[in-house]
PDB file of C-alpha atoms in Angstrom:
ATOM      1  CA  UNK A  14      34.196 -57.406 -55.445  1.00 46.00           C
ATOM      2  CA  UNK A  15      37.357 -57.883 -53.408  1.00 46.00           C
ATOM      3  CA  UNK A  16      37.839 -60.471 -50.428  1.00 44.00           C
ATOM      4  CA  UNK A  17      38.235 -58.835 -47.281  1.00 44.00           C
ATOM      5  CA  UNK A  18      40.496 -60.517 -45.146  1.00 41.00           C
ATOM      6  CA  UNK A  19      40.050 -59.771 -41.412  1.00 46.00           C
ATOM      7  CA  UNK A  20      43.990 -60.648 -39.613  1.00 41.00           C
ATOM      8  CA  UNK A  21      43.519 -61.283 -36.240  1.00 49.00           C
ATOM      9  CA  UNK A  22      45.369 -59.024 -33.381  1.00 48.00           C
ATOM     10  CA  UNK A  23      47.848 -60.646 -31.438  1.00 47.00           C
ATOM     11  CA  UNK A  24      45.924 -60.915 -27.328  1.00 52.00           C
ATOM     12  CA  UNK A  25      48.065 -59.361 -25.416  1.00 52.00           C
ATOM     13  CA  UNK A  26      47.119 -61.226 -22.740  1.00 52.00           C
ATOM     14  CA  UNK A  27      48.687 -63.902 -24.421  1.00 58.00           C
ATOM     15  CA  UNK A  28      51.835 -62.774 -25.133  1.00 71.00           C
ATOM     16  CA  UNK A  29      55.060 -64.917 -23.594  1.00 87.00           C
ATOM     17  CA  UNK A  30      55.428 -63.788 -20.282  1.00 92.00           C
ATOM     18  CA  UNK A  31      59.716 -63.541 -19.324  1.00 94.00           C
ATOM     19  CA  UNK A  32      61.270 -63.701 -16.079  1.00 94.00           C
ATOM     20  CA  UNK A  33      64.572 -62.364 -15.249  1.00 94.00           C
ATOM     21  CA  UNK A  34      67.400 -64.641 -15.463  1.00 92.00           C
ATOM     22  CA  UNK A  35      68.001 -66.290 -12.559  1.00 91.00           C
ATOM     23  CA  UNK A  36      64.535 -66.090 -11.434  1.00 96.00           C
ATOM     24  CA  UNK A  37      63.205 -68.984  -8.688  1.00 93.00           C
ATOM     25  CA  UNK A  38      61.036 -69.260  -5.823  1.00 95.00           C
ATOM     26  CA  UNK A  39      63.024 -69.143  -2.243  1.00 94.00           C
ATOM     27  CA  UNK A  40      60.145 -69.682  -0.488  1.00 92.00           C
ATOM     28  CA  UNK A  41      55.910 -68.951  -0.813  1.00 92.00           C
ATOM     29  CA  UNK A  42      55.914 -65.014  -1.602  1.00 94.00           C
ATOM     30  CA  UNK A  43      60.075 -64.730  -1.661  1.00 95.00           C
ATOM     31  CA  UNK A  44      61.310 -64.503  -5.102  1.00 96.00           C
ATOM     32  CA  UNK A  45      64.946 -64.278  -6.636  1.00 96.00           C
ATOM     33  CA  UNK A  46      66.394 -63.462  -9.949  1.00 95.00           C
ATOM     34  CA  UNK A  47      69.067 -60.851 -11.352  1.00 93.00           C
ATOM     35  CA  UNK A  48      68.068 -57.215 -12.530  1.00 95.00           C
ATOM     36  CA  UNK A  49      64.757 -57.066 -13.722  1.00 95.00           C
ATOM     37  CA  UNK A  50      64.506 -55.225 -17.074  1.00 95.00           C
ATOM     38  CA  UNK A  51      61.081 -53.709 -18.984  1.00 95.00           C
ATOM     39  CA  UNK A  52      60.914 -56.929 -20.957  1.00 94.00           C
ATOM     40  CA  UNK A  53      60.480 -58.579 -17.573  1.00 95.00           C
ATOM     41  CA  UNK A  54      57.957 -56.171 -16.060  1.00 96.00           C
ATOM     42  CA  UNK A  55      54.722 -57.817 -17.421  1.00 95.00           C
ATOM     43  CA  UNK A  56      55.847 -61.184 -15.763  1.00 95.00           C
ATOM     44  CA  UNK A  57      56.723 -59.354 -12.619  1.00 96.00           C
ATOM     45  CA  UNK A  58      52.933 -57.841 -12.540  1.00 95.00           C
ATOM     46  CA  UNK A  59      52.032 -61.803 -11.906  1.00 95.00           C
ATOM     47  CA  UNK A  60      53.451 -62.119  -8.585  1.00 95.00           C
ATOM     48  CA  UNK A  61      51.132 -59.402  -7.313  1.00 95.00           C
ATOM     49  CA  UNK A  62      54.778 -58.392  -5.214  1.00 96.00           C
ATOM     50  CA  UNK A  63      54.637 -55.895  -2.173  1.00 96.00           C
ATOM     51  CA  UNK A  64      58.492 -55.264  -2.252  1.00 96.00           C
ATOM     52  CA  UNK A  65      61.573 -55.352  -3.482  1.00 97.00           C
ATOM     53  CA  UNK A  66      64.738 -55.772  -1.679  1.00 96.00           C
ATOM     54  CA  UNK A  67      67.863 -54.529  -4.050  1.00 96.00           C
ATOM     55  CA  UNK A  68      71.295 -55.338  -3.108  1.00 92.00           C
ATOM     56  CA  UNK A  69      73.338 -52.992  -5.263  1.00 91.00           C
ATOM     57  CA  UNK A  70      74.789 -49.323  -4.509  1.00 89.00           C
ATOM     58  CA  UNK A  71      73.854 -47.642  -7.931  1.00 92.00           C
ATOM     59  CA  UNK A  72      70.296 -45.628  -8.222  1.00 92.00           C
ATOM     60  CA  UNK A  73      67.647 -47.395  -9.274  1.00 93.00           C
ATOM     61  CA  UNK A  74      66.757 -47.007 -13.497  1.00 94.00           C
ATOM     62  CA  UNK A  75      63.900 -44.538 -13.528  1.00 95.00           C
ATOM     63  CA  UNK A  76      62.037 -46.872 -16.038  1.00 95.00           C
ATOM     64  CA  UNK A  77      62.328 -49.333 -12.798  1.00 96.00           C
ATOM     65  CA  UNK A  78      61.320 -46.818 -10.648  1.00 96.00           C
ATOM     66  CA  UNK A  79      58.519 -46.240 -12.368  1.00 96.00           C
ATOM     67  CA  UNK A  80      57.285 -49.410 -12.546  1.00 96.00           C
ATOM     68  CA  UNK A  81      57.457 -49.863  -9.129  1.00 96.00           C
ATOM     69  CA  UNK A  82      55.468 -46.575  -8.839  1.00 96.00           C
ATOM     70  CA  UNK A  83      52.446 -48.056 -10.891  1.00 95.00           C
ATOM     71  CA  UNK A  84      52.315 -51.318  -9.221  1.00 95.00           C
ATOM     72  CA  UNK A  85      52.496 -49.691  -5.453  1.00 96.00           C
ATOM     73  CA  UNK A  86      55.755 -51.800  -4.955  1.00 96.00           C
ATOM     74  CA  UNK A  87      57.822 -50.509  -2.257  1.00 95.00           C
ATOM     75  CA  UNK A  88      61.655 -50.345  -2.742  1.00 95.00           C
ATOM     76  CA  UNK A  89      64.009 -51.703  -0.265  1.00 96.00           C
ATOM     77  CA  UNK A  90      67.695 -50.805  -1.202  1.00 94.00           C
ATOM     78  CA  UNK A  91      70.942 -52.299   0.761  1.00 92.00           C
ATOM     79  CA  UNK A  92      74.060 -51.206  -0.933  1.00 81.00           C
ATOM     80  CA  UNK A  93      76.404 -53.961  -1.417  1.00 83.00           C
ATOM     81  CA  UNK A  94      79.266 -53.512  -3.465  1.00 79.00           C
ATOM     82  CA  UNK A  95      79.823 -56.411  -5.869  1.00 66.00           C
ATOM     83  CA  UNK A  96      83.325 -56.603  -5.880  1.00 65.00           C
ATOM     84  CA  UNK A  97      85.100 -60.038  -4.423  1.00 60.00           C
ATOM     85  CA  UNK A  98      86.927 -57.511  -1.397  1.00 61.00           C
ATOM     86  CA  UNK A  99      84.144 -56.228   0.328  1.00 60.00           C
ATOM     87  CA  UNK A 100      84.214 -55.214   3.585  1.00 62.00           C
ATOM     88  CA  UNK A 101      82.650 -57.799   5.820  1.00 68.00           C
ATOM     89  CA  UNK A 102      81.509 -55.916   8.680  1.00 70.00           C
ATOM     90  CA  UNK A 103      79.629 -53.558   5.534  1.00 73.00           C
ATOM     91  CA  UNK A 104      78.237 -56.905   4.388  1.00 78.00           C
ATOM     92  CA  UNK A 105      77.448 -58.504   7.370  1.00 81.00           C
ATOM     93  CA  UNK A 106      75.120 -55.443   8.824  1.00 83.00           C
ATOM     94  CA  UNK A 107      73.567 -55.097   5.404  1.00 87.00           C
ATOM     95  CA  UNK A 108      72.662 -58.456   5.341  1.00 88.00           C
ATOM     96  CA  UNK A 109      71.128 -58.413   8.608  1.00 88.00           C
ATOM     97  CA  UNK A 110      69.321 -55.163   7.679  1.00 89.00           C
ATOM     98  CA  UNK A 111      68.386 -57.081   4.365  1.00 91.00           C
ATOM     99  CA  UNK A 112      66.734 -60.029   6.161  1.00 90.00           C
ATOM    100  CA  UNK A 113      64.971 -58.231   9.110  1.00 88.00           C
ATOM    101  CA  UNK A 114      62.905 -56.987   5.989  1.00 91.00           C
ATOM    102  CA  UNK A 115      63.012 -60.120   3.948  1.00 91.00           C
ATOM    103  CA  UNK A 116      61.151 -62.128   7.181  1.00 88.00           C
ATOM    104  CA  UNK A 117      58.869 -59.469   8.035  1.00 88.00           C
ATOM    105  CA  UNK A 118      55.455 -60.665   6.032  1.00 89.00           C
ATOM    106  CA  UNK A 119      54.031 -57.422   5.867  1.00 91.00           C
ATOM    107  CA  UNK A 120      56.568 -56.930   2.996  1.00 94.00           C
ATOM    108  CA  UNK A 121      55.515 -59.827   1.195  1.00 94.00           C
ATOM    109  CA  UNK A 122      55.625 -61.188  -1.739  1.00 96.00           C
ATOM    110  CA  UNK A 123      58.832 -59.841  -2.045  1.00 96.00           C
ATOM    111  CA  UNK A 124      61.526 -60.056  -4.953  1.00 97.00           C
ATOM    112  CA  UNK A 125      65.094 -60.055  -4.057  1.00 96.00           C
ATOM    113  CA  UNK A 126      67.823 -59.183  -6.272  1.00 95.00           C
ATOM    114  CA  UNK A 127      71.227 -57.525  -7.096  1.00 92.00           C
ATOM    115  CA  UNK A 128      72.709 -57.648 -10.701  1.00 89.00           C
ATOM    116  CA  UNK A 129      73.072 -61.207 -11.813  1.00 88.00           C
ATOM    117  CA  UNK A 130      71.234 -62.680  -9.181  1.00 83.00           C
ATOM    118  CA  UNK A 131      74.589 -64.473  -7.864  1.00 85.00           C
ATOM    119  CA  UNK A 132      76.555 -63.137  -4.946  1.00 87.00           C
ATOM    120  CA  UNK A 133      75.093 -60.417  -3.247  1.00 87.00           C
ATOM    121  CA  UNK A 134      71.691 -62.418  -3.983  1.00 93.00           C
ATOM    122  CA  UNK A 135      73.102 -65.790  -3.095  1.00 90.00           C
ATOM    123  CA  UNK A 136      74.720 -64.508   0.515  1.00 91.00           C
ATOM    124  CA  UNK A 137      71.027 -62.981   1.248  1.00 93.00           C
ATOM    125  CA  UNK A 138      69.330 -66.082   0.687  1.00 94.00           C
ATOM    126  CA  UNK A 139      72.095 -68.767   1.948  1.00 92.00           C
ATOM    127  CA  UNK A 140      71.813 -66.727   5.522  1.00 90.00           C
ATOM    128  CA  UNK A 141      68.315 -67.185   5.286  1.00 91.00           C
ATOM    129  CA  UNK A 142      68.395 -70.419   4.989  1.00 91.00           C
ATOM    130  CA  UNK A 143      70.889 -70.868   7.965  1.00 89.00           C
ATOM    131  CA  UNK A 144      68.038 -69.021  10.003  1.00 87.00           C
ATOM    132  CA  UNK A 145      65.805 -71.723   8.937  1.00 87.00           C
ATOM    133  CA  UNK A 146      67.946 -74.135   9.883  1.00 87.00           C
ATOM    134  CA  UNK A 147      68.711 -75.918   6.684  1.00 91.00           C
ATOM    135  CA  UNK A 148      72.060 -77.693   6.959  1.00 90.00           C
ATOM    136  CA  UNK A 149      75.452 -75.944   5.545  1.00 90.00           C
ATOM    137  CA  UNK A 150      75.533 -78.296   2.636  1.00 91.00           C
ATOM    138  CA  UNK A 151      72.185 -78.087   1.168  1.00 93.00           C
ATOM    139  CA  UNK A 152      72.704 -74.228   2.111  1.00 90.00           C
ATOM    140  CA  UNK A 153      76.135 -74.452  -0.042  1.00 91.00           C
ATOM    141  CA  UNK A 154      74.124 -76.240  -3.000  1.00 90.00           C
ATOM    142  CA  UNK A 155      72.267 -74.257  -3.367  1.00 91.00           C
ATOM    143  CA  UNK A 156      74.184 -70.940  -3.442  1.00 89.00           C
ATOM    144  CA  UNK A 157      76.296 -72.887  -5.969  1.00 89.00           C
ATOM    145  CA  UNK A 158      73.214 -73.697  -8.365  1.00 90.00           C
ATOM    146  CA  UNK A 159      72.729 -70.398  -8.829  1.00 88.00           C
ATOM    147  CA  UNK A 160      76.205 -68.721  -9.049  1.00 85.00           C
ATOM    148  CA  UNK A 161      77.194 -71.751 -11.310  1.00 82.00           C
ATOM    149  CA  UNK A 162      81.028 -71.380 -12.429  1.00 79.00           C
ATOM    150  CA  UNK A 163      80.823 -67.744 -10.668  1.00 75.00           C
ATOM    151  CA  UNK A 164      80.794 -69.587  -7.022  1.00 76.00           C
ATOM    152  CA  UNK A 165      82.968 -67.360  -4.496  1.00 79.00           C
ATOM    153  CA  UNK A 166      84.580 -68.956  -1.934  1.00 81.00           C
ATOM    154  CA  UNK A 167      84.588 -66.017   0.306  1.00 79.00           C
ATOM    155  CA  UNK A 168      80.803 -66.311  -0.093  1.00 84.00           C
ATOM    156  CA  UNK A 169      80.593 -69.236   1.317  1.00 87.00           C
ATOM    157  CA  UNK A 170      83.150 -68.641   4.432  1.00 87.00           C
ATOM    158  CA  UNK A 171      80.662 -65.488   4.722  1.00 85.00           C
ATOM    159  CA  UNK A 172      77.551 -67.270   5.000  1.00 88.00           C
ATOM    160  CA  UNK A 173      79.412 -70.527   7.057  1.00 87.00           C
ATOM    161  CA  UNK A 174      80.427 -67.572   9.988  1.00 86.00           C
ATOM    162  CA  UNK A 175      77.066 -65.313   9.505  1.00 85.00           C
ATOM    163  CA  UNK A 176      75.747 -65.172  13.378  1.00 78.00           C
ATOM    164  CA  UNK A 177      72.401 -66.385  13.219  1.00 75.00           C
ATOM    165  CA  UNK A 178      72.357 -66.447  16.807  1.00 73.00           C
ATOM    166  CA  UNK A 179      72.525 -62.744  16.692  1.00 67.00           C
ATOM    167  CA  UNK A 180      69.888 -62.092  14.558  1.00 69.00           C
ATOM    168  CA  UNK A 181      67.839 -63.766  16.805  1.00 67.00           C
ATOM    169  CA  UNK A 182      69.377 -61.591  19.878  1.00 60.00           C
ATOM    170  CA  UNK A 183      68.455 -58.675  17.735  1.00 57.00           C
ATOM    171  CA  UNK A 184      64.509 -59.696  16.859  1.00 61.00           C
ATOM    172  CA  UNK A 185      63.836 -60.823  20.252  1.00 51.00           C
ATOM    173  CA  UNK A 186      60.021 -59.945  19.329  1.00 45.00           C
ATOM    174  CA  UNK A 187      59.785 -61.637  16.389  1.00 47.00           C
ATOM    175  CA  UNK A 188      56.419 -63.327  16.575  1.00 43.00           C
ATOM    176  CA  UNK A 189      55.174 -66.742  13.999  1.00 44.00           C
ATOM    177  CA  UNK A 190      52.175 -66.898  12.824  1.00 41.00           C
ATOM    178  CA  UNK A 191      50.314 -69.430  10.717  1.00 37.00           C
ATOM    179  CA  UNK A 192      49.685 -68.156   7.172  1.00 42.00           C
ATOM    180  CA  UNK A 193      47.510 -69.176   4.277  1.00 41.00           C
ATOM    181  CA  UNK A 194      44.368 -71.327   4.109  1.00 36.00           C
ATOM    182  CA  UNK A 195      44.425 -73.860   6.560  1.00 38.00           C
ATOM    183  CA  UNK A 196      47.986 -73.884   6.180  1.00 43.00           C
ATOM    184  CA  UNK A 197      50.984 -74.925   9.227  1.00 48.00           C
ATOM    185  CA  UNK A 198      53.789 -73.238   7.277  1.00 51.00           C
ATOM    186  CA  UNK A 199      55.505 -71.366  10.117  1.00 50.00           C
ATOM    187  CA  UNK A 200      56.377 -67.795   9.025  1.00 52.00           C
ATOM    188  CA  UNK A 201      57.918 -64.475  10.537  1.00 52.00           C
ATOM    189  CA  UNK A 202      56.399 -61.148  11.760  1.00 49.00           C
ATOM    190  CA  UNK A 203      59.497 -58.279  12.974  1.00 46.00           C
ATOM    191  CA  UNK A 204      57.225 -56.053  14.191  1.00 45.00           C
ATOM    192  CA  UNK A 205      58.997 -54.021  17.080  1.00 44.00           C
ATOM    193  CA  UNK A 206      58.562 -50.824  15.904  1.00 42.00           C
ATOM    194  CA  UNK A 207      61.375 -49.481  18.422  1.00 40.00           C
ATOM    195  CA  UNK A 208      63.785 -52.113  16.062  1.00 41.00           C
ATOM    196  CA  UNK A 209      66.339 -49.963  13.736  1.00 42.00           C
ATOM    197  CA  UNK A 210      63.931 -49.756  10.359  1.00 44.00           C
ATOM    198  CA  UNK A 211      65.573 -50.231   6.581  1.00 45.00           C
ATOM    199  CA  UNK A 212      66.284 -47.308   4.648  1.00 47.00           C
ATOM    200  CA  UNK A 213      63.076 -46.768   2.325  1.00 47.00           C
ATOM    201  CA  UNK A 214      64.259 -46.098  -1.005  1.00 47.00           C
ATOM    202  CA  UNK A 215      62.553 -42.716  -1.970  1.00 44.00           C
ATOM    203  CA  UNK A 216      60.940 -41.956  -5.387  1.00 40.00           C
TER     204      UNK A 216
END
């Protein structure tokens, strides 16, 4: 009589979970990283995310767009070019557009990302980080970290002159509130609903 040998079935639950390159926490439930590809997707499904803010002008992959679809994952799409001579009144209102959604919990946790998770990515989050009132340096650093030997200077000058101050103008009813349990983090709520909404990425 022959041995039987029973081979086990790899769990799939245990299978190496991969985050996008360039993938980091910005902040509790605001994520970065470059495009997210299928490999990625079973990672993404960790982060539970509400939204996705996309900095890039070409259509969303279907394959994306369908993952999106099955998680309930609403698509948020400002179309940056990624070229070094963009216009900067273009940027500069899609940036603003970009983080009146980025700050308004109701769309978080939220992944942010263009293609490499550099520029387009880097200006989002350094102008954040100017509305939290980090200092320009540690602002700079970080950009930098990220963008590595790709650094643009003309990101930087972008992000140095971004008007903060008129941000705040604009989201005059921005209210904080206290999330989490027990927690004193200080987070944002845009929730005039007479505000100029983001375009919502259709499916």
């Amino acid at each position: 009589m022959g041995l039987i040998v029973e081979v086990d079935t790899v769990d799939e639950d245990a299978a190496v979970l991969v985050p996008p390159p360039n993938f980091s926490m910005v902040e509790d439930c605001i994520f970065r990283s470059s495009f997210p590809t299928p490999s990625n997707f079973p990672f993404l499904q960790t982060l539970n995310l509400r939204s996705v803010i996309y900095l890039c002008p070409e259509p969303y992959p279907e394959e994306n767009l369908e993952f999106l679809r099955s998680q309930n994952i609403r698509l948020f799409q400002f179309g940056i070019e990624g070229k070094t001579d963009v216009s900067l009144p273009i940027l500069r209102d899609s940036i603003m557009e970009a983080l009146k959604v980025l700050i308004d919990v109701r769309n978080h946790p939220v992944l942010i990302h263009c293609k490499r998770g550099k520029h387009r990515t880097g200006c989002l989050v350094g102008c954040l980080r100017k509305l939290q009132n980090w200092c320009l340096s540690s602002v700079f650093e970080e950009y930098q970290r990220f963008a590595g030997a790709k650094s643009r200077n003309g990101d930087l000058t972008f992000i140095d002159r971004f008007d903060i101050v008129s941000l705040r103008q604009c989201l005059y009813s921005i209210i904080y509130q206290y999330q989490g349990y027990g927690s004193k983090k200080r987070r944002l709520l845009y929730t005039d609903e007479n505000l100029q909404k983001p375009r919502l990425a259709s499916f």
